[in-house]
Coordinates of C-alpha atoms in Angstrom, one line a residue:
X1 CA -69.8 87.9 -14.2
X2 CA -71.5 84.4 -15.3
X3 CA -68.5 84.3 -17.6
X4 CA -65.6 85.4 -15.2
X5 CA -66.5 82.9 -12.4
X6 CA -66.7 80.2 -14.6
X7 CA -63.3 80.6 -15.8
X8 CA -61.6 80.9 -12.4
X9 CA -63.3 77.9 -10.7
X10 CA -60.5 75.5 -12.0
X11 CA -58.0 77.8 -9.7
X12 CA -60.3 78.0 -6.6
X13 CA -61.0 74.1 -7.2
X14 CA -56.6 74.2 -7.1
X15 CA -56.4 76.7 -4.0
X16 CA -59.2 74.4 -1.9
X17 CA -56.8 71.4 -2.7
X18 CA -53.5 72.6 -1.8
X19 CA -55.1 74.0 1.4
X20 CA -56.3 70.8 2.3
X21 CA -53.0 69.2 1.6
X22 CA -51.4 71.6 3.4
X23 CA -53.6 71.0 6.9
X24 CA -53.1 67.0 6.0
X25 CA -49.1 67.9 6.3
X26 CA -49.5 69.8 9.4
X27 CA -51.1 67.4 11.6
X28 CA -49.2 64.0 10.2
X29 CA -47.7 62.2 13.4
X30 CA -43.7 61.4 13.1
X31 CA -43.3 57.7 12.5
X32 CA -42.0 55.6 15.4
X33 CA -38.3 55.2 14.8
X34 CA -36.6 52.1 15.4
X35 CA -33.1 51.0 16.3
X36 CA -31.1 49.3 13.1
X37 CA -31.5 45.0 13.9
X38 CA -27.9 43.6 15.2
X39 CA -26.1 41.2 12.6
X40 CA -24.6 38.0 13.8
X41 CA -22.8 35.4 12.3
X42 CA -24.2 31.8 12.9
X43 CA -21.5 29.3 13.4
X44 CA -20.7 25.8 14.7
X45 CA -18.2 25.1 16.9
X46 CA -16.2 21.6 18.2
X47 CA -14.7 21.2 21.4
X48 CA -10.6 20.6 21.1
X49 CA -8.9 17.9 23.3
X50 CA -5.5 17.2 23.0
X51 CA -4.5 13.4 22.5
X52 CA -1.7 11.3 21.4
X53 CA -2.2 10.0 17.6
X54 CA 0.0 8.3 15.0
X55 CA 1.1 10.6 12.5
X56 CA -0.2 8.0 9.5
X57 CA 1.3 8.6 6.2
X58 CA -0.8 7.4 3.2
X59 CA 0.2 6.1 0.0
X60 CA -0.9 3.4 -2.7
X61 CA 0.6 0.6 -4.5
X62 CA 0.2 -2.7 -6.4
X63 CA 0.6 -6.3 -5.2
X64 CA 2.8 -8.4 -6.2
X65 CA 4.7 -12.1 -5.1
X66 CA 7.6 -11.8 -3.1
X67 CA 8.6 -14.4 -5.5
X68 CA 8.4 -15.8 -8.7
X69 CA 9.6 -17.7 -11.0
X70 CA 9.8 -19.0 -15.0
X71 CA 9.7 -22.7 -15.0
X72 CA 12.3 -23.6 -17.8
X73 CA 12.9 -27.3 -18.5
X74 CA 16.7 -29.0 -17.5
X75 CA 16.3 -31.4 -20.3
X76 CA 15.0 -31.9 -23.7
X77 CA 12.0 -34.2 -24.7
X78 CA 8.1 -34.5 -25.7
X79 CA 5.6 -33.4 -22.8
X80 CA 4.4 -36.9 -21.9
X81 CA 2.0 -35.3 -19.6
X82 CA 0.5 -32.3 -18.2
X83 CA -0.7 -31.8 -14.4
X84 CA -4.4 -30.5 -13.8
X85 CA -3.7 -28.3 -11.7
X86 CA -0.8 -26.8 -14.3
X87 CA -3.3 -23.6 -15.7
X88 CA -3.1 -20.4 -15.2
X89 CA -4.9 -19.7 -12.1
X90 CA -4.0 -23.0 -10.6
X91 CA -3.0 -23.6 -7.0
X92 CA 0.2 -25.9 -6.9
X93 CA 2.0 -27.0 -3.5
X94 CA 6.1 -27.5 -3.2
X95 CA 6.6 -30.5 -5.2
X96 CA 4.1 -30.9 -6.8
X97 CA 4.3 -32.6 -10.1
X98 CA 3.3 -30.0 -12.9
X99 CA 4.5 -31.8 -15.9
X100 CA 6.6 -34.7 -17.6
X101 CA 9.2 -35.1 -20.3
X102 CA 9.4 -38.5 -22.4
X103 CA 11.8 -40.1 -19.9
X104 CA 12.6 -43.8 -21.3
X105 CA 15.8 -41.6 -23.1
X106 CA 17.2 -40.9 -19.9
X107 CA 16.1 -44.2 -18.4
X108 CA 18.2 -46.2 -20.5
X109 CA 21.0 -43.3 -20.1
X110 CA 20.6 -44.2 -16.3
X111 CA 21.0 -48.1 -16.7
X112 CA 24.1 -47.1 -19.2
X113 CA 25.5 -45.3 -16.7
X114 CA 25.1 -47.8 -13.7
X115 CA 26.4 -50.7 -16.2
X116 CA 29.5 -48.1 -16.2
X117 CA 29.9 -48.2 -12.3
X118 CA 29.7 -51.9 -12.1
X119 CA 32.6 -52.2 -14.7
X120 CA 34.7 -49.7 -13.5
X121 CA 33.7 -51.2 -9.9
X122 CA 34.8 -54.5 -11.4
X123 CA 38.7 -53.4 -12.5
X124 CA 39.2 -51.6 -9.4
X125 CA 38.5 -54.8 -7.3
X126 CA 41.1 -56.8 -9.7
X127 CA 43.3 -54.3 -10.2
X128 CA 43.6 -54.4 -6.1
X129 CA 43.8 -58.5 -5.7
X130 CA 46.9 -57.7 -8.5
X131 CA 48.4 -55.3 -6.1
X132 CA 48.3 -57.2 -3.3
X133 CA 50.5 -60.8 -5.6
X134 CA 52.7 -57.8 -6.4
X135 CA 53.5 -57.2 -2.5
X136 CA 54.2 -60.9 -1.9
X137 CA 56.0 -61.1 -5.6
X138 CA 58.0 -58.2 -4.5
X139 CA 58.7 -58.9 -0.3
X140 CA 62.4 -59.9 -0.8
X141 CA 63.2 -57.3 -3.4
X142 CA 65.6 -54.7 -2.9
X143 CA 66.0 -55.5 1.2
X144 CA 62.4 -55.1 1.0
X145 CA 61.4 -51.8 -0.8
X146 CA 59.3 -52.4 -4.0
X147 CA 59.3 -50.0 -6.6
X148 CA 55.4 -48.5 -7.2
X149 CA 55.3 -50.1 -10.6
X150 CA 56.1 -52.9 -9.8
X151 CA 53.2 -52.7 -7.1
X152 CA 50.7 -51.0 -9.9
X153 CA 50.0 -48.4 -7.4
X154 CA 49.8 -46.2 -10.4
X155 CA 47.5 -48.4 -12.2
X156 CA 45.3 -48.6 -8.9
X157 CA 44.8 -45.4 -8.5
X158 CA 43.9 -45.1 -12.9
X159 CA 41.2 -47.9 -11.7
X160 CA 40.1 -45.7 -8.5
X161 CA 40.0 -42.6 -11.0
X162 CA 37.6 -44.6 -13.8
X163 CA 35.4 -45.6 -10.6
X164 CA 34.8 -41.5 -9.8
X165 CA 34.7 -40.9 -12.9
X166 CA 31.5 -44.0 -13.3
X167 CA 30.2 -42.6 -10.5
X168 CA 29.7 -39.1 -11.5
X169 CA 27.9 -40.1 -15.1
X170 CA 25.8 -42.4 -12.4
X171 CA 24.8 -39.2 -10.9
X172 CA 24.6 -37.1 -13.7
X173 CA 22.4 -39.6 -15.5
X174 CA 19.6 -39.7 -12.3
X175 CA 19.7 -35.8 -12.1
X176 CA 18.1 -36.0 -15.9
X177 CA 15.8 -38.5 -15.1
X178 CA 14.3 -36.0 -12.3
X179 CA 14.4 -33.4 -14.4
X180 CA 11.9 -35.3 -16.6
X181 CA 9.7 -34.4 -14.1
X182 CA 8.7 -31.4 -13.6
X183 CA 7.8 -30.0 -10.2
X184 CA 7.0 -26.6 -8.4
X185 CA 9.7 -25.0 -6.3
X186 CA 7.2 -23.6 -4.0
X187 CA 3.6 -23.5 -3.1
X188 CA 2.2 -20.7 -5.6
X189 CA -0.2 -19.7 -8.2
X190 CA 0.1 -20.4 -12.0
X191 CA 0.5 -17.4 -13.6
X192 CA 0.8 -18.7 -17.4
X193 CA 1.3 -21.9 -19.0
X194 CA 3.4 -21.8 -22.3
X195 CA 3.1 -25.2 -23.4
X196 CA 1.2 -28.0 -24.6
X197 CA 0.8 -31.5 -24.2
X198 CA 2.9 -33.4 -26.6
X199 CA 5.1 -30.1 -27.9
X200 CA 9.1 -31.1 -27.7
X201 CA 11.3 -29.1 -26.0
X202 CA 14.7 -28.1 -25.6
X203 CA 16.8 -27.4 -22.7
X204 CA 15.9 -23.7 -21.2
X205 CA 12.2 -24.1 -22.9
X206 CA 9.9 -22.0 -20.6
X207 CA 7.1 -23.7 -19.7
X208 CA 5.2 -21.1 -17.5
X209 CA 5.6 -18.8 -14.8
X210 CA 4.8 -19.3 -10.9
X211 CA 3.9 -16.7 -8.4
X212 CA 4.7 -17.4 -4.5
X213 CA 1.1 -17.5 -2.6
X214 CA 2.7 -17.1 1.0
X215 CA 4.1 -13.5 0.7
X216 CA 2.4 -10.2 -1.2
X217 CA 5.0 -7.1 -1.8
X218 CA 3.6 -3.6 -2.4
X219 CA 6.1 -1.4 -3.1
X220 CA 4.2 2.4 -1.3
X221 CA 6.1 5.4 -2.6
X222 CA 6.6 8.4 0.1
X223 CA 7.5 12.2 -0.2
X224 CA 11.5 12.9 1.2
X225 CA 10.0 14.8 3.5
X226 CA 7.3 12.4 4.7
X227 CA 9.9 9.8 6.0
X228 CA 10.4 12.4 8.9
X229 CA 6.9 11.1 10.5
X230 CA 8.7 7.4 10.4
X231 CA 10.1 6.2 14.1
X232 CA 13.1 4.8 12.0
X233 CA 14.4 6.1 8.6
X234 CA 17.1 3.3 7.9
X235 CA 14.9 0.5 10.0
X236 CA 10.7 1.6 9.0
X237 CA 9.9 -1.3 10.9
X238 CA 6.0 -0.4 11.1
X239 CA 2.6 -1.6 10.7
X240 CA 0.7 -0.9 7.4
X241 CA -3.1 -1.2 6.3
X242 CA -3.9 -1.5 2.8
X243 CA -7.4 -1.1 2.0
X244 CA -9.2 -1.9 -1.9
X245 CA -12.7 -2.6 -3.1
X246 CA -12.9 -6.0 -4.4
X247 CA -16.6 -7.7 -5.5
X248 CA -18.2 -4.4 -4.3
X249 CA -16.2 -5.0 -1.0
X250 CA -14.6 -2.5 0.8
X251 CA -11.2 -4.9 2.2
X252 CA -8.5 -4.8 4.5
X253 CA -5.3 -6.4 4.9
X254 CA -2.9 -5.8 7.8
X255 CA 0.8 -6.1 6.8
X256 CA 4.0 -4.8 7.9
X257 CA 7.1 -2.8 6.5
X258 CA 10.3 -4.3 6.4
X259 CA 12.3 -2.3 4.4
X260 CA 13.3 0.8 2.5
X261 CA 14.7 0.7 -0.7
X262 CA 16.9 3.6 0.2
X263 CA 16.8 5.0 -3.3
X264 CA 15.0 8.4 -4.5
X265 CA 13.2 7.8 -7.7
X266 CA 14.8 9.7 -10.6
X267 CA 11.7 10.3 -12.6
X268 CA 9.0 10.9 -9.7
X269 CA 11.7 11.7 -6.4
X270 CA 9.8 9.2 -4.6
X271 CA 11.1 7.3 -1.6
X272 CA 9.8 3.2 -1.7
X273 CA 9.0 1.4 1.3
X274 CA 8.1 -2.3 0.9
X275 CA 5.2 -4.0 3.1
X276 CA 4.3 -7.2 3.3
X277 CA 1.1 -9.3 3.8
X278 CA 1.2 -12.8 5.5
X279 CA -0.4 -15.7 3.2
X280 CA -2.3 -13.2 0.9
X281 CA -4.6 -16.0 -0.7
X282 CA -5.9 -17.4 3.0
X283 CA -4.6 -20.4 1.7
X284 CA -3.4 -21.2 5.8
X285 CA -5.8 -19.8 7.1
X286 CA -10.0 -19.2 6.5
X287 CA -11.3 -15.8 7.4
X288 CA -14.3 -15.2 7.4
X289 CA -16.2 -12.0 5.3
X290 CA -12.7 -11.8 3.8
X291 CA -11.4 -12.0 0.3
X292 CA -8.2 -13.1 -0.7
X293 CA -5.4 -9.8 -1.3
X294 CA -5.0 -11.0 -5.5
X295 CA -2.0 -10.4 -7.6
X296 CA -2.1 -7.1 -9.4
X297 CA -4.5 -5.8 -7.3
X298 CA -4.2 -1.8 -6.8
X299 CA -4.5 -1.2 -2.9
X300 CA -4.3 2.8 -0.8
X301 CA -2.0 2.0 2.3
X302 CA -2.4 3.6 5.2
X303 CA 1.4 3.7 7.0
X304 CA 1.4 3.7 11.1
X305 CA 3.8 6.8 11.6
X306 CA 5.3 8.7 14.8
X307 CA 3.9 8.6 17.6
X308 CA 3.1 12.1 19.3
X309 CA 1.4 13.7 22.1
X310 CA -0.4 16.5 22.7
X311 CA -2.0 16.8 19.0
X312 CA -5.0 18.4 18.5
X313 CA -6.4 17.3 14.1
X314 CA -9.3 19.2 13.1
X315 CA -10.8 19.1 9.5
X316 CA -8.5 20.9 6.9
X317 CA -11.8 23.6 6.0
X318 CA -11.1 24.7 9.3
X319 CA -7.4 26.1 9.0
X320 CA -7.0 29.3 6.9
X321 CA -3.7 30.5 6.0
X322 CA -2.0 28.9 9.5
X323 CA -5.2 30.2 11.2
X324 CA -8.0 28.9 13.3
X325 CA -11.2 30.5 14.6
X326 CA -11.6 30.6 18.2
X327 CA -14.8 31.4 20.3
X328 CA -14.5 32.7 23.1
X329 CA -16.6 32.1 26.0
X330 CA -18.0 35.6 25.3
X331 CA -18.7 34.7 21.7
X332 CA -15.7 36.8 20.4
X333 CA -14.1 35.4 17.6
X334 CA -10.3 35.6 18.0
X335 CA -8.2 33.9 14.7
X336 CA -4.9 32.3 16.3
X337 CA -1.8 31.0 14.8
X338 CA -1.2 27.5 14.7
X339 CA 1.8 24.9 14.5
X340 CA 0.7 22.6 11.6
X341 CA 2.7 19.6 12.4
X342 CA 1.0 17.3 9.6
X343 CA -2.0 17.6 7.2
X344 CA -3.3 15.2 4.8
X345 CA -6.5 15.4 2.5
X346 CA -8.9 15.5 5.4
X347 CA -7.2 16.8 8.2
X348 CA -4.3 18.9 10.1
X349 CA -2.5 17.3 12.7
X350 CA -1.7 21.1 15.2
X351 CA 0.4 20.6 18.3
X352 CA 1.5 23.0 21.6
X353 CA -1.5 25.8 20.2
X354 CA -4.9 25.4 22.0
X355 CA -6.0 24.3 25.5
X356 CA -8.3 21.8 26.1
X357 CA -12.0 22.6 26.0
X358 CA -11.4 25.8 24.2
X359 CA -14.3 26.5 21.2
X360 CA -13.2 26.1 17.5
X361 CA -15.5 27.1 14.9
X362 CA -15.8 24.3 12.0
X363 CA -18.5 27.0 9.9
X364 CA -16.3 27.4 6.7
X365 CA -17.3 31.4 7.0
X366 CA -14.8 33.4 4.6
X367 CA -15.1 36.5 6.6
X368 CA -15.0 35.6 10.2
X369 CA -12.6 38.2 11.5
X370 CA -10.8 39.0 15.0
X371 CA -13.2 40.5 17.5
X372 CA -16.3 39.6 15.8
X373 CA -19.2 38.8 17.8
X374 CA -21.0 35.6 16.7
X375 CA -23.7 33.5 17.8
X376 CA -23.1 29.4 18.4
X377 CA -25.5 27.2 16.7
X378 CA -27.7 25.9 19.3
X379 CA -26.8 28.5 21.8
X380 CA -29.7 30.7 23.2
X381 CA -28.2 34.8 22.1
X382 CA -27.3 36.5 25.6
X383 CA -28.1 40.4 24.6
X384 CA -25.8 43.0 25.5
X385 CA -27.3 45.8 27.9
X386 CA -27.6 48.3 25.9
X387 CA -30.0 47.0 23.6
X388 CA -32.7 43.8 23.6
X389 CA -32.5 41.8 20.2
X390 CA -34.8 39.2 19.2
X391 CA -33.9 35.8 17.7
X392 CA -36.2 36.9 14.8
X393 CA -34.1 40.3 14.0
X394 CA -30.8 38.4 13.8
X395 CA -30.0 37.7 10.6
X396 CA -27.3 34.9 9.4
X397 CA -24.6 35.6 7.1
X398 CA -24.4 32.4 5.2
X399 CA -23.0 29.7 7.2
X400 CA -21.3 26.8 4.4

């Protein structure tokens, strides 16, 4: 009997266990169940107000002189002397002496030619006081009419003739004594000097070449399509701002667009309108905390366009395939069409598609959708009726 019990208390040790169990199971209390936590989108929103903007266009370009020039010599000689200021990156003014040719040549050329005038000067004078003997040799002739030989009328006017004639080699001969000098044609910068003190040269020798310091160019390429956002097509007549970082500057300029070159570009299809800046090297005037605009410098223009009312421009993350978030004063997300009148790199420009002081959202949220409830950043939540949500059960979906 020993024996027997002791080999079925494992299975009462079992049955006691599983009873127990079993009562545990029985009186358990249901847990408390609670209502599944609403999900709401946190988003930022901006307030739109319609207002009347400039439909700017931007572009880029390079600077350049509105003229310039090669400075070739008229004559021939050795450079007798060399200005200063004659170096590239030299300031000249109109007239100013740059350089000089050997000029004692065209100095004795000059007396030649004068010595020539004075001769010639000398016949004419004679070959007159002849004419007038003839008249008196000739009064009584013929009842009076003299033959034009026999008055050297023809021989006066070979004397008058030789005097023109003195009188242009006069001229000719002080031109090339100017040209000895050489001057600038305009007030400008130096852009190259070719030659050296003491080198001869020939006529047509280039000697350097001269950039015009009053007037910059930049020549600002444009899309076709972007000339629709000009006032004028044919006449762009239009303020510009060309901006560049110069010395660790972030600079300026204010110019204007006179013209269009009225060609498209074969190679790119790009439409060039040219600006220009006033006296880019503040030569006539002194600004201060402002650089000069320098030759070859690359510049971003920013071209004044049409003006237009009634535009609303929000940041380009905000418009999704035509479409803009709008929250409602409920905090229901409606997604509305919108006429895109302009957009650039930061922005679109919309037009005749919100009211003002309706609620954009600017949240770059992929998967806002129409009717969604949302919650505005900063808002306190306003629950619904039916249910009481705490700020610490809402849960955000990942605002960017």
């Amino acid at each position: 009997m020993i024996t027997i019990l002791r080999r079925l208390s494992p299975l009462f040790i079992l049955i006691v266990f599983i009873g127990l169990a079993m009562l545990l199971m029985g009186t358990q209390e249901t847990p408390e169940q609670k209502e599944e936590a609403a999900i709401l989108t946190i988003v930022e929103v901006m307030t739109v107000e319609q207002q009347t903007v400039s439909l700017n266009l931007p572009s880029y370009g390079v600077v350049n002189p509105k003229y310039k020039t090669q400075l070739v010599t008229e004559v021939q000689g050795r450079l007798q002397s060399i200005a200063p200021n004659f170096v590239a990156g030299g300031m000249v003014k109109k007239g100013e002496q740059l350089a000089l040719i050997e000029p004692s040549d065209y100095e004795a050329d000059l007396m030649q030619a004068e010595a020539n005038v004075a001769q010639a000067t000398a016949m004419l004078n004679e070959e007159i006081a002849r004419g007038e003997v003839a008249k008196i040799e000739f009064k009584d002739f013929d009842n009076g009419v003299a033959p034009e030989l026999g008055l050297r009328i023809p021989q006066l006017k070979k004397e008058q003739a030789n005097v023109k004639s003195a009188q242009a080699g006069l001229a000719r001969a002080q031109r090339n004594l100017e040209r000895t000098v050489i001057r600038a044609p305009f007030d400008g910068i130096i852009k190259a000097r070719k030659v050296d003190l003491g080198q001869y040269v020939t006529l047509g020798t280039n000697l350097g070449e001269l950039y015009d310091t009053n007037t910059a160019e930049v020549r600002l390429p444009l899309t076709n399509s972007d000339l629709a956002y000009l006032e004028s097509i044919d006449n762009p007549d239009t303020q510009v701002t060309l901006n560049a970082s110069l010395a660790g500057q972030d600079i300026s300029w204010e110019g204007n667009i006179i013209r269009s070159e009225n060609v498209i570009d074969e190679q790119n299809r790009m439409v060039y309108l040219v600006a220009e800046v006033t006296d880019p090297y503040l030569l006539q005037s002194s600004t201060l905390n402002k650089l000069p605009l320098k030759y070859g410098s690359f510049v971003t223009a920013v071209i004044k366009g049409r003006t237009v009312s009634g535009i609303v421009s929000l940041p380009r993350h905000v418009v999704r395939n035509s479409q803009v978030a709008i929250v409602k004063p409920d905090n229901i997300i409606e997604m509305r069409s919108v006429n895109i009148v302009k957009s650039d790199i930061d922005k679109v420009y919309i037009k005749d598609s919100f009211t003002d002081g309706e609620r954009i959202s600017t949240t770059n949220v992929v998967n806002l959708s129409d009717g969604q409830k949302v919650k505005v950043l900063g808002e306190g939540e306003q629950p619904s009726p039916a249910d009481d949500v705490s700020d610490d059960e809402i849960s955000t979906a990942g605002a960017k």
